[in-house]
CSV table of C-alpha atoms in Angstrom, one decimal:
chain,number,residue,atom,x,y,z
A,714,MET,CA,116.6,-121.4,0.8
A,715,ARG,CA,115.9,-118.1,-0.9
A,716,LEU,CA,113.2,-115.6,0.4
A,717,TYR,CA,112.3,-112.0,0.4
A,718,THR,CA,112.3,-109.8,3.4
A,719,LEU,CA,111.6,-106.2,4.3
A,720,PRO,CA,114.5,-104.7,6.3
A,721,LYS,CA,112.4,-101.6,6.2
A,722,THR,CA,109.3,-100.4,4.5
A,723,GLY,CA,108.4,-97.4,2.4
A,724,ALA,CA,109.0,-98.4,-1.2
A,725,ILE,CA,108.9,-101.4,-3.4
A,726,SER,CA,112.7,-101.2,-3.7
A,727,ASP,CA,112.9,-102.2,0.0
A,728,LEU,CA,111.9,-105.7,-1.0
A,729,THR,CA,115.1,-107.7,-0.5
A,730,LEU,CA,116.1,-111.1,-1.8
A,731,THR,CA,118.1,-113.0,0.8
A,732,GLU,CA,119.0,-116.5,2.0
A,733,ARG,CA,118.3,-118.5,5.2
A,734,ASP,CA,118.7,-122.1,6.3
A,735,THR,CA,115.7,-124.3,5.3
A,736,PRO,CA,113.7,-124.9,8.5
A,737,ARG,CA,112.7,-128.3,9.9
A,738,PRO,CA,109.2,-129.0,11.2
A,739,ALA,CA,108.7,-129.4,14.9
A,740,ARG,CA,105.8,-131.4,16.4
A,741,GLY,CA,102.5,-130.6,14.6
A,742,GLN,CA,104.3,-128.6,11.9
A,743,VAL,CA,104.4,-129.1,8.1
A,744,LEU,CA,107.2,-127.9,5.8
A,745,VAL,CA,105.8,-126.7,2.5
A,746,ARG,CA,107.8,-126.1,-0.7
A,747,MET,CA,106.1,-123.0,-2.0
A,748,ARG,CA,105.2,-123.1,-5.7
A,749,ALA,CA,103.4,-119.9,-6.2
A,750,ALA,CA,102.3,-116.8,-4.3
A,751,SER,CA,99.8,-114.0,-5.2
A,752,LEU,CA,99.6,-110.3,-4.3
A,753,ASN,CA,96.8,-108.4,-2.6
A,754,TYR,CA,96.5,-104.6,-2.1
A,755,ARG,CA,97.3,-105.2,1.5
A,756,ASP,CA,100.7,-106.5,0.5
A,757,LEU,CA,101.4,-103.3,-1.4
A,758,MET,CA,100.4,-101.2,1.6
A,759,ILE,CA,102.7,-103.2,3.8
A,760,VAL,CA,105.7,-102.9,1.5
A,761,THR,CA,105.1,-99.2,1.0
A,762,GLY,CA,104.7,-98.5,4.7
A,763,ARG,CA,101.0,-97.6,4.7
A,764,TYR,CA,99.6,-100.6,6.6
A,765,GLY,CA,98.4,-99.9,10.1
A,766,ARG,CA,99.8,-97.5,12.6
A,767,GLY,CA,102.8,-99.5,13.6
A,768,GLY,CA,103.6,-101.2,10.3
A,769,VAL,CA,105.4,-104.5,10.4
A,770,ALA,CA,108.4,-105.7,12.2
A,771,PRO,CA,111.8,-105.4,10.4
A,772,ASP,CA,112.8,-108.3,8.1
A,773,ARG,CA,109.2,-109.4,7.8
A,774,VAL,CA,108.7,-111.9,5.0
A,775,PRO,CA,105.8,-110.5,2.9
A,776,LEU,CA,102.7,-112.0,1.3
A,777,SER,CA,99.8,-113.9,2.8
A,778,ASP,CA,98.7,-116.0,-0.2
A,779,GLY,CA,100.6,-119.0,-1.4
A,780,ALA,CA,100.3,-122.6,-2.4
A,781,GLY,CA,102.8,-125.4,-2.5
A,782,GLU,CA,103.6,-129.1,-1.8
A,783,VAL,CA,104.1,-130.7,1.5
A,784,VAL,CA,107.7,-132.0,1.7
A,785,GLU,CA,108.2,-132.9,5.3
A,786,LEU,CA,106.1,-133.6,8.4
A,787,GLY,CA,106.8,-133.0,12.0
A,788,GLU,CA,105.9,-135.6,14.7
A,789,GLY,CA,102.2,-136.0,15.3
A,790,VAL,CA,100.9,-134.5,12.0
A,791,THR,CA,97.7,-136.3,10.9
A,792,ARG,CA,96.0,-133.8,8.6
A,793,PHE,CA,98.4,-134.0,5.7
A,794,ASP,CA,100.9,-136.3,3.9
A,795,VAL,CA,104.1,-135.7,2.0
A,796,GLY,CA,103.1,-134.7,-1.6
A,797,ASP,CA,99.8,-133.1,-0.7
A,798,ARG,CA,99.0,-129.8,-2.5
A,799,VAL,CA,98.1,-127.1,0.1
A,800,ALA,CA,97.5,-123.4,0.7
A,801,GLY,CA,98.0,-121.5,4.0
A,802,ILE,CA,95.0,-119.8,5.6
A,803,PHE,CA,95.3,-116.0,6.0
A,804,MET,CA,95.0,-116.0,9.8
A,805,GLN,CA,96.7,-119.1,11.0
A,806,ASN,CA,94.6,-119.6,14.2
A,807,TRP,CA,91.2,-118.6,12.9
A,808,LEU,CA,89.9,-122.1,12.3
A,809,GLY,CA,86.1,-121.4,12.6
A,810,GLY,CA,83.4,-119.4,14.4
A,811,GLU,CA,83.5,-115.7,14.8
A,812,VAL,CA,86.7,-113.7,14.6
A,813,ASN,CA,88.1,-112.7,17.9
A,814,ASP,CA,91.0,-110.5,19.2
A,815,SER,CA,93.6,-113.4,19.0
A,816,HIS,CA,93.1,-114.0,15.3
A,817,PRO,CA,94.7,-110.9,13.6
A,818,GLY,CA,98.0,-111.6,15.5
A,819,SER,CA,98.4,-114.7,13.3
A,820,ALA,CA,97.9,-113.0,9.9
A,821,LEU,CA,100.5,-114.1,7.4
A,822,GLY,CA,102.8,-111.4,5.8
A,823,GLY,CA,101.9,-108.9,8.5
A,824,ALA,CA,101.8,-109.9,12.1
A,825,VAL,CA,103.9,-113.0,11.3
A,826,ASP,CA,106.1,-114.0,8.4
A,827,GLY,CA,104.5,-114.6,5.1
A,828,VAL,CA,105.0,-116.9,2.1
A,829,LEU,CA,107.3,-115.2,-0.4
A,830,SER,CA,109.9,-117.9,0.4
A,831,GLU,CA,111.0,-121.1,-1.2
A,832,TYR,CA,110.0,-123.1,2.0
A,833,VAL,CA,107.5,-122.1,4.7
A,834,LEU,CA,106.7,-123.9,8.0
A,835,PHE,CA,103.0,-124.1,8.9
A,836,ASP,CA,101.2,-125.5,11.8
A,837,GLN,CA,99.1,-128.4,10.3
A,838,GLN,CA,96.0,-126.5,11.4
A,839,GLY,CA,96.9,-123.5,9.3
A,840,LEU,CA,96.6,-125.3,5.9
A,841,VAL,CA,93.8,-126.5,3.6
A,842,ALA,CA,94.0,-128.9,0.6
A,843,LEU,CA,93.8,-127.3,-2.8
A,844,PRO,CA,91.0,-128.2,-5.2
A,845,GLU,CA,92.3,-130.8,-7.5
A,846,HIS,CA,91.5,-129.0,-10.8
A,847,LEU,CA,93.5,-125.9,-9.9
A,848,SER,CA,97.2,-125.3,-10.6
A,849,TYR,CA,99.5,-124.0,-7.9
A,850,GLU,CA,99.3,-120.6,-9.4
A,851,GLU,CA,95.5,-120.7,-9.3
A,852,GLY,CA,95.5,-122.1,-5.8
A,853,ALA,CA,97.8,-119.3,-4.6
A,854,THR,CA,95.1,-116.7,-5.4
A,855,LEU,CA,92.6,-118.1,-2.9
A,856,PRO,CA,93.6,-117.4,0.8
A,857,CYS,CA,92.8,-113.7,1.0
A,858,ALA,CA,90.9,-112.4,-2.1
A,859,ALA,CA,88.7,-115.5,-2.6
A,860,VAL,CA,87.9,-116.1,1.0
A,861,THR,CA,87.1,-112.4,1.5
A,862,ALA,CA,84.6,-112.5,-1.4
A,863,TRP,CA,83.1,-115.8,0.0
A,864,ASN,CA,82.7,-114.3,3.4
A,865,ALA,CA,81.0,-111.2,2.0
A,866,LEU,CA,78.5,-113.2,0.0
A,867,TYR,CA,77.9,-116.4,1.9
A,868,ALA,CA,79.1,-116.2,5.5
A,869,GLY,CA,76.6,-113.5,6.7
A,870,LYS,CA,73.2,-114.0,8.3
A,871,SER,CA,71.6,-114.0,4.8
A,872,PRO,CA,73.7,-116.0,2.3
A,873,LEU,CA,73.5,-115.1,-1.4
A,874,LYS,CA,70.9,-117.0,-3.3
A,875,ALA,CA,69.6,-117.4,-6.8
A,876,GLY,CA,67.9,-114.3,-8.1
A,877,ASP,CA,69.7,-111.9,-5.8
A,878,SER,CA,71.6,-109.0,-7.2
A,879,VAL,CA,75.2,-108.1,-6.5
A,880,LEU,CA,77.2,-104.9,-7.2
A,881,LEU,CA,80.9,-105.4,-7.5
A,882,LEU,CA,83.3,-102.4,-7.5
A,883,GLY,CA,86.3,-102.7,-9.8
A,884,THR,CA,88.1,-105.7,-11.3
A,885,GLY,CA,90.6,-106.6,-8.6
A,886,GLY,CA,91.0,-110.0,-7.0
A,887,VAL,CA,88.1,-109.8,-4.5
A,888,SER,CA,85.7,-108.3,-7.1
A,889,MET,CA,86.5,-111.0,-9.7
A,890,PHE,CA,86.0,-113.8,-7.3
A,891,GLY,CA,82.8,-112.1,-6.2
A,892,LEU,CA,81.6,-112.2,-9.8
A,893,GLN,CA,82.4,-115.9,-10.1
A,894,PHE,CA,80.7,-116.7,-6.9
A,895,ALA,CA,77.6,-114.6,-7.8
A,896,ARG,CA,77.4,-116.4,-11.2
A,897,ALA,CA,77.6,-119.8,-9.5
A,898,ALA,CA,74.7,-118.9,-7.3
A,899,GLY,CA,72.5,-117.7,-10.2
A,900,ALA,CA,72.6,-114.1,-9.0
A,901,HIS,CA,72.5,-111.0,-11.1
A,902,ALA,CA,76.0,-109.3,-11.2
A,903,ILE,CA,76.6,-105.6,-11.9
A,904,GLN,CA,80.3,-104.6,-12.1
A,905,THR,CA,82.1,-101.2,-12.3
A,906,SER,CA,85.4,-100.1,-13.8
A,907,SER,CA,87.0,-97.0,-15.3
A,908,SER,CA,88.1,-99.1,-18.3
A,909,ASP,CA,85.8,-100.2,-21.2
A,910,ASP,CA,88.3,-102.9,-22.1
A,911,LYS,CA,88.0,-104.4,-18.6
A,912,LEU,CA,84.3,-104.1,-18.6
A,913,ALA,CA,84.2,-106.0,-21.9
A,914,ARG,CA,86.3,-108.7,-20.3
A,915,VAL,CA,84.0,-109.0,-17.2
A,916,ARG,CA,81.0,-109.3,-19.5
A,917,GLU,CA,82.8,-112.2,-21.2
A,918,LEU,CA,83.2,-113.7,-17.7
A,919,GLY,CA,79.5,-113.4,-16.9
A,920,ALA,CA,78.7,-109.9,-15.6
A,921,ASP,CA,75.1,-109.1,-16.5
A,922,ASP,CA,75.5,-105.3,-16.5
A,923,THR,CA,78.6,-103.0,-16.4
A,924,ILE,CA,79.1,-99.4,-15.5
A,925,ASN,CA,82.1,-97.2,-16.4
A,926,TYR,CA,82.3,-95.0,-13.3
A,927,ARG,CA,84.4,-92.3,-15.1
A,928,GLN,CA,81.8,-91.9,-17.8
A,929,THR,CA,79.0,-92.2,-15.2
A,930,PRO,CA,80.2,-90.5,-12.0
A,931,GLU,CA,76.8,-90.8,-10.3
A,932,TRP,CA,76.9,-94.6,-10.9
A,933,GLN,CA,74.6,-95.3,-8.0
A,934,ASP,CA,71.8,-93.8,-10.1
A,935,GLU,CA,72.6,-96.2,-12.9
A,936,VAL,CA,72.5,-99.1,-10.4
A,937,GLN,CA,69.1,-98.0,-9.4
A,938,ARG,CA,68.0,-97.8,-13.0
A,939,LEU,CA,69.3,-101.3,-13.8
A,940,THR,CA,67.4,-102.7,-10.8
A,941,ASP,CA,64.2,-100.9,-11.6
A,942,GLY,CA,64.6,-98.5,-8.7
A,943,ARG,CA,64.9,-101.3,-6.1
A,944,GLY,CA,68.7,-101.4,-5.6
A,945,VAL,CA,71.0,-104.4,-5.2
A,946,ASP,CA,70.8,-107.0,-2.4
A,947,TYR,CA,74.6,-107.0,-1.9
A,948,VAL,CA,77.5,-104.6,-2.5
A,949,VAL,CA,81.1,-105.8,-2.5
A,950,GLU,CA,82.6,-102.5,-1.4
A,951,VAL,CA,86.4,-102.4,-2.0
A,952,GLY,CA,86.8,-98.6,-2.4
A,953,GLY,CA,86.4,-97.5,1.2
A,954,ALA,CA,85.0,-94.2,2.6
A,955,GLY,CA,85.2,-92.4,-0.7
A,956,THR,CA,82.8,-94.7,-2.5
A,957,LEU,CA,80.7,-95.9,0.4
A,958,PRO,CA,78.0,-93.2,0.1
A,959,ARG,CA,77.3,-94.3,-3.5
A,960,SER,CA,77.4,-98.0,-2.5
A,961,ILE,CA,74.8,-97.3,0.2
A,962,ASP,CA,72.6,-95.5,-2.3
A,963,SER,CA,73.0,-98.5,-4.7
A,964,ALA,CA,71.7,-100.9,-2.1
A,965,ARG,CA,68.1,-101.8,-1.6
A,966,LEU,CA,66.2,-101.0,1.5
A,967,GLY,CA,67.5,-103.5,4.0
A,968,GLY,CA,70.3,-104.5,1.7
A,969,GLN,CA,73.8,-105.5,2.7
A,970,VAL,CA,77.0,-103.6,2.1
A,971,ASN,CA,80.2,-105.5,2.7
A,972,LEU,CA,83.0,-103.1,3.5
A,973,ILE,CA,86.4,-104.5,2.4
A,974,GLY,CA,88.7,-102.0,0.9
A,975,VAL,CA,90.5,-98.8,1.9
A,976,LEU,CA,91.4,-97.5,-1.6
A,977,THR,CA,89.8,-94.1,-1.2
A,978,GLY,CA,89.7,-91.6,1.7
A,979,GLY,CA,86.8,-89.7,3.1
A,980,GLU,CA,84.4,-89.8,6.0
A,981,ILE,CA,81.4,-92.1,6.6
A,982,ASN,CA,78.0,-90.4,7.3
A,983,PRO,CA,75.8,-92.9,9.2
A,984,THR,CA,72.6,-91.1,8.2
A,985,ALA,CA,72.2,-92.9,4.9
A,986,ILE,CA,72.9,-96.3,6.6
A,987,MET,CA,70.1,-95.6,9.1
A,988,ARG,CA,67.7,-94.3,6.5
A,989,LYS,CA,68.0,-97.3,4.3
A,990,SER,CA,68.3,-99.9,7.2
A,991,VAL,CA,71.4,-101.1,5.4
A,992,LEU,CA,73.4,-103.9,7.1
A,993,MET,CA,77.1,-102.9,7.1
A,994,ARG,CA,79.6,-105.8,7.4
A,995,GLY,CA,83.2,-105.2,7.9
A,996,ILE,CA,85.0,-108.1,6.2
A,997,PHE,CA,88.5,-109.2,7.3
A,998,VAL,CA,89.1,-112.2,5.2
A,999,GLY,CA,87.7,-115.3,6.9
A,1000,SER,CA,88.3,-118.6,8.7
A,1001,ARG,CA,89.6,-122.0,7.7
A,1002,GLU,CA,86.0,-123.3,7.9
A,1003,MET,CA,85.0,-120.7,5.3
A,1004,PHE,CA,88.0,-121.5,3.1
A,1005,GLU,CA,87.0,-125.2,3.1
A,1006,GLN,CA,83.4,-124.4,2.4
A,1007,MET,CA,84.5,-122.2,-0.5
A,1008,ASN,CA,86.8,-124.9,-1.9
A,1009,ARG,CA,83.9,-127.3,-2.1
A,1010,ALA,CA,81.9,-124.8,-4.1
A,1011,ILE,CA,85.0,-124.1,-6.3
A,1012,THR,CA,85.3,-127.8,-7.0
A,1013,GLN,CA,81.6,-128.3,-7.6
A,1014,HIS,CA,81.4,-125.5,-10.2
A,1015,LYS,CA,85.0,-126.0,-11.5
A,1016,ILE,CA,85.7,-122.3,-10.9
A,1017,LYS,CA,89.1,-121.2,-12.3
A,1018,PRO,CA,90.6,-118.0,-10.7
A,1019,VAL,CA,91.3,-115.1,-13.1
A,1020,ILE,CA,95.0,-114.5,-13.2
A,1021,ASP,CA,96.1,-111.2,-14.9
A,1022,ARG,CA,99.8,-111.9,-15.1
A,1023,THR,CA,102.5,-114.2,-13.7
A,1024,PHE,CA,106.0,-113.1,-12.7
A,1025,ALA,CA,109.1,-115.1,-11.8
A,1026,PHE,CA,110.4,-115.2,-8.2
A,1027,ASP,CA,113.4,-113.1,-9.2
A,1028,ASP,CA,111.0,-110.4,-10.6
A,1029,ALA,CA,109.0,-110.0,-7.4
A,1030,ARG,CA,109.5,-106.2,-7.4
A,1031,ALA,CA,108.1,-106.0,-10.9
A,1032,ALA,CA,105.0,-107.9,-9.7
A,1033,PHE,CA,104.4,-105.2,-7.0
A,1034,GLU,CA,104.9,-102.5,-9.6
A,1035,HIS,CA,102.3,-104.1,-11.9
A,1036,LEU,CA,99.8,-104.3,-9.0
A,1037,GLU,CA,100.6,-100.6,-8.1
A,1038,SER,CA,99.9,-99.6,-11.7
A,1039,GLN,CA,96.2,-100.8,-11.3
A,1040,GLN,CA,96.3,-102.1,-14.9
A,1041,HIS,CA,95.5,-105.7,-13.7
A,1042,LEU,CA,92.2,-107.5,-14.0
A,1043,GLY,CA,92.1,-110.3,-11.4
A,1044,LYS,CA,95.2,-111.6,-9.6
A,1045,VAL,CA,98.9,-111.0,-9.9
A,1046,VAL,CA,101.0,-114.1,-9.2
A,1047,ILE,CA,104.6,-114.9,-8.5
A,1048,THR,CA,105.9,-118.4,-9.4
A,1049,LEU,CA,108.6,-120.1,-7.3
A,1050,ASP,CA,109.4,-123.1,-9.5
């Protein structure tokens, strides 16, 4: 089988196409013929050597998000049959409940090998069934970005409800899923971007209000204006420390800021958090239980993930370069057919 590995990290050019024997499933394992994989900003950080203090082990197979077809079962497998359409969960042993210290060690494409391979072995517990109305390419976008957005809006102490307001930063995968989930709930969605073309697109997809943050650098003031001075109930914060102060100022008193991204640097001043009684939630994807709950909602509302562009397996480096360019809206996908 063909697969990509990272003999070392530091540049997209380090991504190496190689071959290995196709594995056979042991007891409780499932062999999946991968049909598509999608990229997250985390994957770019891993490939370019900017993820975590220790990086990843040499020859790691990258990417956490992929979908495919079950082609072989190990002894004792009861959750799936040959021919089932499946996706792997981001942390292979986070099945439900709260995250604990053991879960990050099972994260695909980082702590353990990922899915940029023609065949991948999974424990049967580390898979979910794909919604029937989605293609493999669409299903491959779900494990990280979609589950992260679902966790931010629905898995906290106060799940999103009709009439709430949501601020979504940017037009990457998490924010686009956040928009779709907000619309499904009947919430008011405000979205930011530096591109008027992208803002026009998100309005077509259901955003109620949009803000060009380059034209409006103090965009938190515009958020307050759009909410009649109240602020939003939820912020999907993908920028990091550099945008967090404005996100906090955009939230209502007692609102919720879900901290997801690390795109911008800076320091976090806790004073504004305390002054506004904001609930800060650090979001690290989510569990299989969340994934399955989300899939039921995706099926009910016939949500279709937003795919910016699809690349062939042999063009995986170009897919990373496109993600790095920040020209995308939604997800960047690699097909393995």
